[in-house]
Short mmCIF file of C-alpha atoms in Angstrom, two decimals:
data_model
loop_
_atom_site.label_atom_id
_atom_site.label_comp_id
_atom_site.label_asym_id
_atom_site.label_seq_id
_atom_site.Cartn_x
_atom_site.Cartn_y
_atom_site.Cartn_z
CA UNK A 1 -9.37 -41.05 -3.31
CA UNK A 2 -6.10 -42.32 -2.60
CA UNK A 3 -4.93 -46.06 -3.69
CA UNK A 4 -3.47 -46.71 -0.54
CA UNK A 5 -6.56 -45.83 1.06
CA UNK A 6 -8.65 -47.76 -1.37
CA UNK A 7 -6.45 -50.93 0.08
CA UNK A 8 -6.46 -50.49 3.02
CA UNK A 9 -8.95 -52.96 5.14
CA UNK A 10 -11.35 -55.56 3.18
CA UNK A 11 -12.88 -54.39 0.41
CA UNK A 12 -16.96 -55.07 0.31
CA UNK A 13 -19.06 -55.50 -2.38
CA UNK A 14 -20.93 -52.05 -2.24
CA UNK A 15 -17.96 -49.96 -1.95
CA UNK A 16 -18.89 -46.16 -3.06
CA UNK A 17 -16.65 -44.64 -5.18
CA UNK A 18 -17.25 -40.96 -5.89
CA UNK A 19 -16.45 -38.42 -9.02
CA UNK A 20 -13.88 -36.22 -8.11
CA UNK A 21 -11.99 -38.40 -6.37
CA UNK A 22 -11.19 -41.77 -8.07
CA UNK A 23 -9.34 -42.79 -11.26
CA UNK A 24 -10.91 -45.57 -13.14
CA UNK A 25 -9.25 -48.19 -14.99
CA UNK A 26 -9.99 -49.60 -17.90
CA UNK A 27 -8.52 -52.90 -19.62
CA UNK A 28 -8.49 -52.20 -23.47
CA UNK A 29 -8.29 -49.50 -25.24
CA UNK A 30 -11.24 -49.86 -28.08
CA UNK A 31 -13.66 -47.44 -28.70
CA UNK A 32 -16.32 -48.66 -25.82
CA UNK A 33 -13.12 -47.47 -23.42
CA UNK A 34 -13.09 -44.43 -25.47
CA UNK A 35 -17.23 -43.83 -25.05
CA UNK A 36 -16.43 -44.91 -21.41
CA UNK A 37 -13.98 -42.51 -20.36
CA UNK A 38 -15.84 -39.86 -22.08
CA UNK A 39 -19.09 -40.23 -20.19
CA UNK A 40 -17.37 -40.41 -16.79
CA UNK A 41 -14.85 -37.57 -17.45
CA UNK A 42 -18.05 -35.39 -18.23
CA UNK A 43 -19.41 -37.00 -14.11
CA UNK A 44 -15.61 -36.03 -13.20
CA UNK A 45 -14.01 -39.41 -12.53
CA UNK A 46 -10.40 -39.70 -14.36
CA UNK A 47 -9.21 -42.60 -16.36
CA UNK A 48 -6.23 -44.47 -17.10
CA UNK A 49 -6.22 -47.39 -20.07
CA UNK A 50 -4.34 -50.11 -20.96
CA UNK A 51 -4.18 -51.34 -24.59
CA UNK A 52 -1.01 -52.45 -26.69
CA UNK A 53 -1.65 -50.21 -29.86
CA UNK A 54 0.01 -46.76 -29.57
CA UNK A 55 -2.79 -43.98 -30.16
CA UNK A 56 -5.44 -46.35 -29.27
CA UNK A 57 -9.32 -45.08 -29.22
CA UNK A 58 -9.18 -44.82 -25.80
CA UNK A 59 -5.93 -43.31 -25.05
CA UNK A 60 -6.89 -40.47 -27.49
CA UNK A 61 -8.89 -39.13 -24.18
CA UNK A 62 -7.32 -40.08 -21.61
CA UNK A 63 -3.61 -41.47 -20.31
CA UNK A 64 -2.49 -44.87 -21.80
CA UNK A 65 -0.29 -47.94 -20.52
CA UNK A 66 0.44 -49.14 -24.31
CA UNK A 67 1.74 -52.54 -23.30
CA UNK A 68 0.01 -56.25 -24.28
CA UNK A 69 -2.64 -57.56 -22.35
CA UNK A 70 -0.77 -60.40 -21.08
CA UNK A 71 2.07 -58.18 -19.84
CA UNK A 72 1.71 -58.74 -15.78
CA UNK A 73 4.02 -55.30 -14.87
CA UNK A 74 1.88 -53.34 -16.86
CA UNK A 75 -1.25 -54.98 -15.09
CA UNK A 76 0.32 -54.16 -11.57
CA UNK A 77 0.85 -50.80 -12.68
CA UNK A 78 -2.70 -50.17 -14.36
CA UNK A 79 -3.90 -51.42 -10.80
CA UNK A 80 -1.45 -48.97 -8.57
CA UNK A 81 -2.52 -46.01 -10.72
CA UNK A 82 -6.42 -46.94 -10.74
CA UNK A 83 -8.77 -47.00 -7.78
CA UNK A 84 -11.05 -49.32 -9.53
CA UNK A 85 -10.54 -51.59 -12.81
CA UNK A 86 -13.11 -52.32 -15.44
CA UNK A 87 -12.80 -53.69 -18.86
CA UNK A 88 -13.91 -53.20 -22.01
CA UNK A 89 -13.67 -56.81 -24.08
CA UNK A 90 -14.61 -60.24 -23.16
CA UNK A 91 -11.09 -61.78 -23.94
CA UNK A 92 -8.72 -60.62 -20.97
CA UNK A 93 -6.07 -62.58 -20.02
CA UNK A 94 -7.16 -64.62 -17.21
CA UNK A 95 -3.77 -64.86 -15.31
CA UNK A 96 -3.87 -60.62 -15.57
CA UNK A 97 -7.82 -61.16 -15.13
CA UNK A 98 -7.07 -63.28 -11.77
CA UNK A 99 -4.13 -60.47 -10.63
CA UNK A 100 -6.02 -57.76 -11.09
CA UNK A 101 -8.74 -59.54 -9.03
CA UNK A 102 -6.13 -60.10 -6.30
CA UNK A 103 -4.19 -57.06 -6.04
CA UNK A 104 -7.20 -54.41 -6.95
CA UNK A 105 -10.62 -53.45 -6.88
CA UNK A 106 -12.39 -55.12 -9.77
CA UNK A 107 -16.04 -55.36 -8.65
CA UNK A 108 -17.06 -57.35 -12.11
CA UNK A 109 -14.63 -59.97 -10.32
CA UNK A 110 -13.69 -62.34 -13.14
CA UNK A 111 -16.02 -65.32 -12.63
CA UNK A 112 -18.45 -63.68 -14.92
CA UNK A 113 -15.66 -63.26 -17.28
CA UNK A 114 -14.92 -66.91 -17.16
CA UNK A 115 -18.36 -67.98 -17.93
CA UNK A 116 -19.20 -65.48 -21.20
CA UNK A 117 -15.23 -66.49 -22.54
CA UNK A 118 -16.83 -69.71 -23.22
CA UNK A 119 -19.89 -70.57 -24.88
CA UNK A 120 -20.54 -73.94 -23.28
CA UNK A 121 -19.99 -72.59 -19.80
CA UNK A 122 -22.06 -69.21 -20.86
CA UNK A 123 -25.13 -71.34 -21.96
CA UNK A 124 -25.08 -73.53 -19.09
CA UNK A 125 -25.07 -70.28 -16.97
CA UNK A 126 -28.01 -69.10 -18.81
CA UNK A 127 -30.10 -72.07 -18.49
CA UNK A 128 -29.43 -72.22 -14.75
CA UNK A 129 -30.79 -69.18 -14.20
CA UNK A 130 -34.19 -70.54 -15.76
CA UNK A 131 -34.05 -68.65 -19.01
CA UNK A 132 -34.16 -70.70 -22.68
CA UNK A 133 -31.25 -70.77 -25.24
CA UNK A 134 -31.48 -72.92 -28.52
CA UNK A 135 -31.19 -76.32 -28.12
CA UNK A 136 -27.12 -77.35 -28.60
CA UNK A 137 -24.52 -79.96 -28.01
CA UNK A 138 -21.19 -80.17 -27.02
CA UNK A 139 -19.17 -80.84 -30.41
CA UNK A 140 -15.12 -82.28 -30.78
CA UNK A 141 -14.73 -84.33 -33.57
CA UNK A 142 -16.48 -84.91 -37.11
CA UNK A 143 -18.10 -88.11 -35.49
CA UNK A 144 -19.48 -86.16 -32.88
CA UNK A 145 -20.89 -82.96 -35.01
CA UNK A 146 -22.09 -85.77 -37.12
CA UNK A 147 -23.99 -87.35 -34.38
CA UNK A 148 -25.15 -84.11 -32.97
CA UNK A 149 -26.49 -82.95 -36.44
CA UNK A 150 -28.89 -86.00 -36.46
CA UNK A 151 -29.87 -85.15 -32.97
CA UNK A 152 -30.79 -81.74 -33.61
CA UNK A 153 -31.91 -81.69 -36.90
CA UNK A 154 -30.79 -79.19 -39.59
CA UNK A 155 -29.63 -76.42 -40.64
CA UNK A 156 -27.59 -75.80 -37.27
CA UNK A 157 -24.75 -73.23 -36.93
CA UNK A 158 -21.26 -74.58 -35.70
CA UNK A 159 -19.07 -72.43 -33.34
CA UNK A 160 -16.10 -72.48 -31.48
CA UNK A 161 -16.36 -72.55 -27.93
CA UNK A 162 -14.12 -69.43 -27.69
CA UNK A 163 -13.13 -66.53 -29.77
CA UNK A 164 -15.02 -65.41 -32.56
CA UNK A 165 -17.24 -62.37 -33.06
CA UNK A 166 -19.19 -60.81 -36.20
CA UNK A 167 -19.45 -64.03 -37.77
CA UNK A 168 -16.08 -65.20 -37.71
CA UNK A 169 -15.13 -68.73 -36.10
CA UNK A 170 -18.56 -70.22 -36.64
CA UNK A 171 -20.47 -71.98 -39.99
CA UNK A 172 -24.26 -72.63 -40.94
CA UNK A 173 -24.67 -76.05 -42.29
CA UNK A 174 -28.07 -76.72 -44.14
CA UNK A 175 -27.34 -80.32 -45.52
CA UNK A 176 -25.18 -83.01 -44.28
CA UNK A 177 -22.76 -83.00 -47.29
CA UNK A 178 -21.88 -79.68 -45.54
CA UNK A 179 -20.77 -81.26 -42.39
CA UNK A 180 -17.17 -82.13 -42.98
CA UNK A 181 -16.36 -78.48 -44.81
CA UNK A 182 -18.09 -76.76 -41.63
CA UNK A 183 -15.97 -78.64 -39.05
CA UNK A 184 -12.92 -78.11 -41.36
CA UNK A 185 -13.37 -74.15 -41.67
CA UNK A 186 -14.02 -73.71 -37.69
CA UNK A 187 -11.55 -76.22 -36.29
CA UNK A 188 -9.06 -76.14 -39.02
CA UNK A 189 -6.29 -77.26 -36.89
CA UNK A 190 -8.00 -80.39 -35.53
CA UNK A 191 -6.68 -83.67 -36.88
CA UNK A 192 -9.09 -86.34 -38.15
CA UNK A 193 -11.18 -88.05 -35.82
CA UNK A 194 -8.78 -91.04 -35.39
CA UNK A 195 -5.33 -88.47 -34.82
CA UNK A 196 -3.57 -87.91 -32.16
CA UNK A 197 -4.46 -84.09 -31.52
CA UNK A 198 -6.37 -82.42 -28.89
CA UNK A 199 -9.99 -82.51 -29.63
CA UNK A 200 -11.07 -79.04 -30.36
CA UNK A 201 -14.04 -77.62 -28.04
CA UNK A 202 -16.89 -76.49 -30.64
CA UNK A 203 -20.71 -75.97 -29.77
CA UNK A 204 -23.50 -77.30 -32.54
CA UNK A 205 -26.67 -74.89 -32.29
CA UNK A 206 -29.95 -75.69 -33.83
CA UNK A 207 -30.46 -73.17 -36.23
CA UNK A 208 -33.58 -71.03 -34.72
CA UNK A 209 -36.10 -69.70 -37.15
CA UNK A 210 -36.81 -66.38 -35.70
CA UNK A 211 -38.97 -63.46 -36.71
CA UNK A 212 -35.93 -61.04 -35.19
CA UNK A 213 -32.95 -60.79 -33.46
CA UNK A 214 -33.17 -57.79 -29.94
CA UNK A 215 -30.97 -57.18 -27.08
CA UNK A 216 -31.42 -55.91 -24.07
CA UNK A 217 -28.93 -53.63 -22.03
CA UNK A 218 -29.00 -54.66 -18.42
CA UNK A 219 -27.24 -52.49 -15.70
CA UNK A 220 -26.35 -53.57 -11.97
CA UNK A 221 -24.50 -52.02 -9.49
CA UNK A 222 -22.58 -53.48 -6.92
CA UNK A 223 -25.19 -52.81 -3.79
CA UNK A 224 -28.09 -54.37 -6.42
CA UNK A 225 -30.10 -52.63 -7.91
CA UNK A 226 -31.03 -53.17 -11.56
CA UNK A 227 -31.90 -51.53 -14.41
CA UNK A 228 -32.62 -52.35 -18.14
CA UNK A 229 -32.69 -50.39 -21.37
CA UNK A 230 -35.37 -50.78 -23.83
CA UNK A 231 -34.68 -53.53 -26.22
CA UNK A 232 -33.33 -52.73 -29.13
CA UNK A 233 -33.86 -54.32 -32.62
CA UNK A 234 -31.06 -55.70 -34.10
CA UNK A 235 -29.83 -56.32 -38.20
CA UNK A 236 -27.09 -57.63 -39.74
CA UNK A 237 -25.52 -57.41 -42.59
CA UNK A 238 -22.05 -60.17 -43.35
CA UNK A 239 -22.54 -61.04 -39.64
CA UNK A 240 -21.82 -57.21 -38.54
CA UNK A 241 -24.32 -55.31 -36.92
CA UNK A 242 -26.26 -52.55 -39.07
CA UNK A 243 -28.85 -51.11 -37.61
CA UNK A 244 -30.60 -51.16 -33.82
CA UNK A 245 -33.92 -49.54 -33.92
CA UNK A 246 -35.51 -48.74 -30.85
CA UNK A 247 -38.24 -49.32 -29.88
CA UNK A 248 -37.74 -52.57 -31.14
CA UNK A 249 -40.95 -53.60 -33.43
CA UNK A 250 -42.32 -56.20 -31.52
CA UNK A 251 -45.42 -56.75 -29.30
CA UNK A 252 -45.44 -54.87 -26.12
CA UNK A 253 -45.48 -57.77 -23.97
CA UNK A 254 -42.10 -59.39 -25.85
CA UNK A 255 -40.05 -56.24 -24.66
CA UNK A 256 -41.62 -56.56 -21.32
CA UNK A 257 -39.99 -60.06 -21.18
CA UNK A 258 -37.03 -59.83 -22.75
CA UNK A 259 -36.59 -57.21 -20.21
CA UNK A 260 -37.46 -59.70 -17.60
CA UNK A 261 -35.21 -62.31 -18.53
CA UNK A 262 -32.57 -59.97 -18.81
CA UNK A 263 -33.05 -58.67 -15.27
CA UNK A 264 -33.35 -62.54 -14.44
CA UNK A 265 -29.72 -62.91 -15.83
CA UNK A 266 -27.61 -59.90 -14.75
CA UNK A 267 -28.96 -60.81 -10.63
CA UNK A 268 -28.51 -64.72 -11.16
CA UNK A 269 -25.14 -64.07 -12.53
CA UNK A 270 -24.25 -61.55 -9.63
CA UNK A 271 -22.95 -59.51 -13.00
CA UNK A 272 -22.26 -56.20 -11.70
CA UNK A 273 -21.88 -53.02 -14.70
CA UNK A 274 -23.51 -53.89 -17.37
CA UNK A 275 -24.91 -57.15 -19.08
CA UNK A 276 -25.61 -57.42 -22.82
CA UNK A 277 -28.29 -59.82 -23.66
CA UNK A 278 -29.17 -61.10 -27.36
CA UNK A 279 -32.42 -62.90 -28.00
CA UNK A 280 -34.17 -64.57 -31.10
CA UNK A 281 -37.47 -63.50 -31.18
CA UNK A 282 -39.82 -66.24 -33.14
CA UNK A 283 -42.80 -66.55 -34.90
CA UNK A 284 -44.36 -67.44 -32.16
CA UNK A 285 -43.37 -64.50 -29.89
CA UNK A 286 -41.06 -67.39 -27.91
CA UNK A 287 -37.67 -65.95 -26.77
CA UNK A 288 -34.06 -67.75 -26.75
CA UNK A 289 -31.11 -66.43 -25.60
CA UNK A 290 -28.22 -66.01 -28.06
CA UNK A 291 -25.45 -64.83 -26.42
CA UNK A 292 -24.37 -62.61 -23.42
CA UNK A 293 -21.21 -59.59 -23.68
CA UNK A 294 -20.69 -58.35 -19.42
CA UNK A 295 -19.94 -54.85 -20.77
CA UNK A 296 -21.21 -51.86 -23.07
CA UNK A 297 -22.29 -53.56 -26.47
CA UNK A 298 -22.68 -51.97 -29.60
CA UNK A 299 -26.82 -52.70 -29.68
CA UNK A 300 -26.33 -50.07 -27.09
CA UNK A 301 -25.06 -47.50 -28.83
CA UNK A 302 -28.44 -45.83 -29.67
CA UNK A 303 -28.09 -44.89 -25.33
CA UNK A 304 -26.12 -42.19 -25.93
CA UNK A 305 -28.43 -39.19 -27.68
CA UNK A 306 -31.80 -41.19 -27.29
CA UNK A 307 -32.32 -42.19 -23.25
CA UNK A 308 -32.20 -40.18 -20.44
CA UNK A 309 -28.77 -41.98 -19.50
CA UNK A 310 -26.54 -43.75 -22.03
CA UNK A 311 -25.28 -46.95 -21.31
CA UNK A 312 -21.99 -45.55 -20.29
CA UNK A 313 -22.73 -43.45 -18.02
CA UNK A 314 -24.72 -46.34 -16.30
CA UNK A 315 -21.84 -48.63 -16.61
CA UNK A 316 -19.95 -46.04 -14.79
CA UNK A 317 -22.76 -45.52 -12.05
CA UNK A 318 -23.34 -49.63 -11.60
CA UNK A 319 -18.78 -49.86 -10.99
CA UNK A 320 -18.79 -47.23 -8.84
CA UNK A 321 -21.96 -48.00 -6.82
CA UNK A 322 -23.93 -44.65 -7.18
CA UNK A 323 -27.46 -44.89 -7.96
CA UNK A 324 -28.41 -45.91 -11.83
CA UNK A 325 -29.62 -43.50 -13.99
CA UNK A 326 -33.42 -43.47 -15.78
CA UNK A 327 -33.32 -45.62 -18.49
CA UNK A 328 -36.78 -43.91 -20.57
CA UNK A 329 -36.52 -43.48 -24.01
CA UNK A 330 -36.27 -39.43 -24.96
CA UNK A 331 -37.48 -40.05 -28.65
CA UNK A 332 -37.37 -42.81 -31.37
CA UNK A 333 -33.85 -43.82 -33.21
CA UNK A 334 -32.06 -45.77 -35.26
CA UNK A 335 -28.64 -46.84 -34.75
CA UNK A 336 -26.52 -47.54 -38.14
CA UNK A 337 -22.80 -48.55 -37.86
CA UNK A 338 -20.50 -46.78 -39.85
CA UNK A 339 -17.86 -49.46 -41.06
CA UNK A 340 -14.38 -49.05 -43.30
CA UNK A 341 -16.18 -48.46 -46.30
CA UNK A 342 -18.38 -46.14 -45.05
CA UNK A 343 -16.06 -43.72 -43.41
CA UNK A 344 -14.89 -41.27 -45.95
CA UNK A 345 -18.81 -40.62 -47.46
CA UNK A 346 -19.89 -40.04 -44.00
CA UNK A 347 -17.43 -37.54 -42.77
CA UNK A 348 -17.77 -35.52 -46.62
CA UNK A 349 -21.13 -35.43 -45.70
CA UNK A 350 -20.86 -33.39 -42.55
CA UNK A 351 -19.77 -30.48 -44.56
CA UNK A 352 -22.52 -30.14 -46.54
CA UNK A 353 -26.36 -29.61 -45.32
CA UNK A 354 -28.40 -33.17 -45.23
CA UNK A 355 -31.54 -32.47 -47.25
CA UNK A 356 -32.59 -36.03 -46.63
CA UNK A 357 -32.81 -35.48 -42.64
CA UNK A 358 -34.65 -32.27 -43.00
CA UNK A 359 -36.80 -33.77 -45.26
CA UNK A 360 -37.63 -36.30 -43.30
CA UNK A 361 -37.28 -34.83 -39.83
CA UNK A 362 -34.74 -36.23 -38.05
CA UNK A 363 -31.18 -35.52 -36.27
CA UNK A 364 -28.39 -37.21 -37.16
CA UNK A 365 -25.66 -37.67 -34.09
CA UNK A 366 -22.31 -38.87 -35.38
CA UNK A 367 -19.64 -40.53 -33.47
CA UNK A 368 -16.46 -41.34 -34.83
CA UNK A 369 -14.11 -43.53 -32.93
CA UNK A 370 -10.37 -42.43 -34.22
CA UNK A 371 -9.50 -45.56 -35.14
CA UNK A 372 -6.04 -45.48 -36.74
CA UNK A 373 -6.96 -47.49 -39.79
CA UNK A 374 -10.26 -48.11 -41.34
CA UNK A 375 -10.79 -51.46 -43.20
CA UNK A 376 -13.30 -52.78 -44.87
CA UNK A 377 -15.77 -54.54 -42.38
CA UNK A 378 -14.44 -52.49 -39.48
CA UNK A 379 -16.76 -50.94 -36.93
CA UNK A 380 -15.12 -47.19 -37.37
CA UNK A 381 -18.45 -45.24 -35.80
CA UNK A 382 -21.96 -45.24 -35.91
CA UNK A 383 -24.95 -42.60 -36.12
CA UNK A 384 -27.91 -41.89 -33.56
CA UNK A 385 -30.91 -41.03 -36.19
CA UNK A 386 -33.23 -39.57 -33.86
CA UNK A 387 -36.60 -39.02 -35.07
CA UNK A 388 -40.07 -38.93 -34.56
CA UNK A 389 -40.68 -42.62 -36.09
CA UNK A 390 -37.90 -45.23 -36.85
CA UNK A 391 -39.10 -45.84 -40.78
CA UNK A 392 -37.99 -42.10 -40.79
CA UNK A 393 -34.83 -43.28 -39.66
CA UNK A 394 -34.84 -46.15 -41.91
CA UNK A 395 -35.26 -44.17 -45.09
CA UNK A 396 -33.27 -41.77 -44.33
CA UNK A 397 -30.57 -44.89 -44.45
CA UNK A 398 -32.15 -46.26 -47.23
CA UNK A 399 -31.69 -42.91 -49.60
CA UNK A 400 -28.40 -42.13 -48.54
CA UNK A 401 -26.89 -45.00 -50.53
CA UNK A 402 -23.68 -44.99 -48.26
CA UNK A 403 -24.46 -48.39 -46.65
CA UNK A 404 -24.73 -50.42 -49.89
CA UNK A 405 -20.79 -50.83 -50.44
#
């Protein structure tokens, strides 16, 4: 499909856009652009990424803009060379965001974008849409954290209002002595409560004592129609994700309404791709949103070699407005991240057979993300365990020993 043809006349909501024929877009080049481009290729849609590191994860599969984010030329040309523009990471530039929106085919718009960048806009989203998140407040001085601990009782977890993933930019605080330290180590910048600087925008949570932690994967495309993945159990380990098991161990009826909820969120929102959606499960089988990601999410990874579509290929199909794919399960599996300190063990251990997955009966499907440089903490792959029951899967982490660095 040619651009020009693309602009030409008003673009509508449900626009079709079919393999073969369009380029897709994609802002950042991480490894969920990478998995991205990789599923569509295989449907026979091209790509074209932008991301400022040179050999990026992406770009490793398909052409590359290597320019920043914020760089508006290299936006206008991402948009003349694409047909339609996705992204891959919550924290686009919203000037590029808004020109992108203005002078090319972004059906995820960037309202969506706006609300998830913030976590006091995100949670007021949520709860609009009728479904629960922990109780919070609004947090931008040490007086005010102070006041809000009181309110909400302790522990409660402090967080910026923007930024921050695996763990970083946020702080559990169990007794009040701990109150200063937290606000110190999340807004470290801020002045005291009585200087001159702008207050910094935090959000106090009430710390929820849950039984687990799921997510659900919701996809929906720009004529409507929805679709959700089956939730997925999630652990973690220093704040990173470990493991997803699916299906996740929890009552029958939870899944059916985290599933609900999620569906609830991704139409209310008018999100159109795909909608990550993390929940506390309690004791008491209630269900609290945590926090939302508009695009593939690692708790999703387990898609790809265990459901009948992975959540790529859906994201793809929801963009471009063909019908979504079946969502069933094909077979149990565990999801384990391979990290920095991981990497070298698991790739020596592709050359040699794996006793403990015959053993045990299960197929191990790894993915490797050609990341440049592998740190410590870094999210450098993951593995698909599929088997026949997740404890299989489990052990089989378990007796490897590779995840206890």
């Amino acid at each position: 499909m040619r651009h020009e043809e693309l602009k030409a006349g008003a673009l509508d909501a449900a626009r079709t856009l079919l393999p073969g024929r369009t380029t897709i877009g994609v802002l950042g080049g991480g490894q969920l652009g990478r998995m991205m481009a990789l599923a569509g290729s295989a449907m026979g849609y091209r790509f074209v990424a932008l991301d400022p590191a040179p050999d990026a994860p992406c770009g490793q599969v398909t052409p590359q803009i290597t320019a920043a984010y914020n760089d508006r030329d290299a936006a206008r040309e991402l948009a003349q060379r694409a047909d339609v523009i996705t992204y891959e990471f919550e924290n686009v530039d919203a000037g590029v965001a808004a020109l992108l929106t203005e002078e090319s085919y972004v059906p995820q718009g960037s309202e969506l974008l706006y609300t998830t960048q913030h976590r006091l806009r995100e949670k007021a989203a949520i709860e609009a849409a009728g479904v629960p998140v922990a109780p919070y407040r609004k947090v931008g001085s040490l007086a005010e954290l102070t006041a809000a601990a009181a309110e909400l009782g302790l522990p409660c977890v402090l967080k910026t209002a923007t930024g921050g993933y695996d763990g970083k930019g946020q702080a559990v605080i169990r007794q009040l002595e701990e109150l200063e330290a937290a606000f110190r180590q999340v807004a470290p910048n801020a002045a005291s409560q009585h200087g001159d600087a702008e207050a910094p925008e935090l959000v106090l949570e009430k710390f929820v004592k849950f039984k687990c932690e799921i997510s659900v994967i919701a996809a929906r495309s720009t004529s409507g129609e929805v679709k959700c993945f089956p939730p997925s159990e999630n652990i973690h380990v220093n704040n990173i994700l470990h493991l997803s098991i699916v299906p996740a161990r929890v009552p029958e009826d939870i899944r059916q309404r985290a599933c609900e909820l999620a569906e609830r969120l991704v139409s209310g929102l008018n999100a159109v791709g795909l909608l990550a959606v993390e929940m506390f499960v309690t004791e008491d089988g209630e269900l609290f949103v945590n926090e939302l990601a508009p695009r593939p999410h690692n708790s999703g990874h387990y898609t790809m070699d265990a459901c009948v579509t992975s959540q790529f290929e859906q994201h793809i199909r929801a963009i471009c407005n063909l019908p979504l794919g079946e969502t069933a399960l094909l077979t149990p599996v565990v999801m384990v991240n391979v990290l920095g300190e991981h990497l070298d063990g698991v790739i020596q251990r592709t050359g040699h057979p794996d006793e403990a997955a015959s053993r045990l009966g299960i197929a191990p499907k790894l993915h490797i993300y050609g990341k440049t440089e592998s740190k410590n903490g870094r999210k450098m792959g993951h593995i698909n365990l599929l088997c026949k029951d997740t404890g299989d899967g489990l052990s089989w982490v378990e007796q490897t020993n590779l995840w206890r660095n």
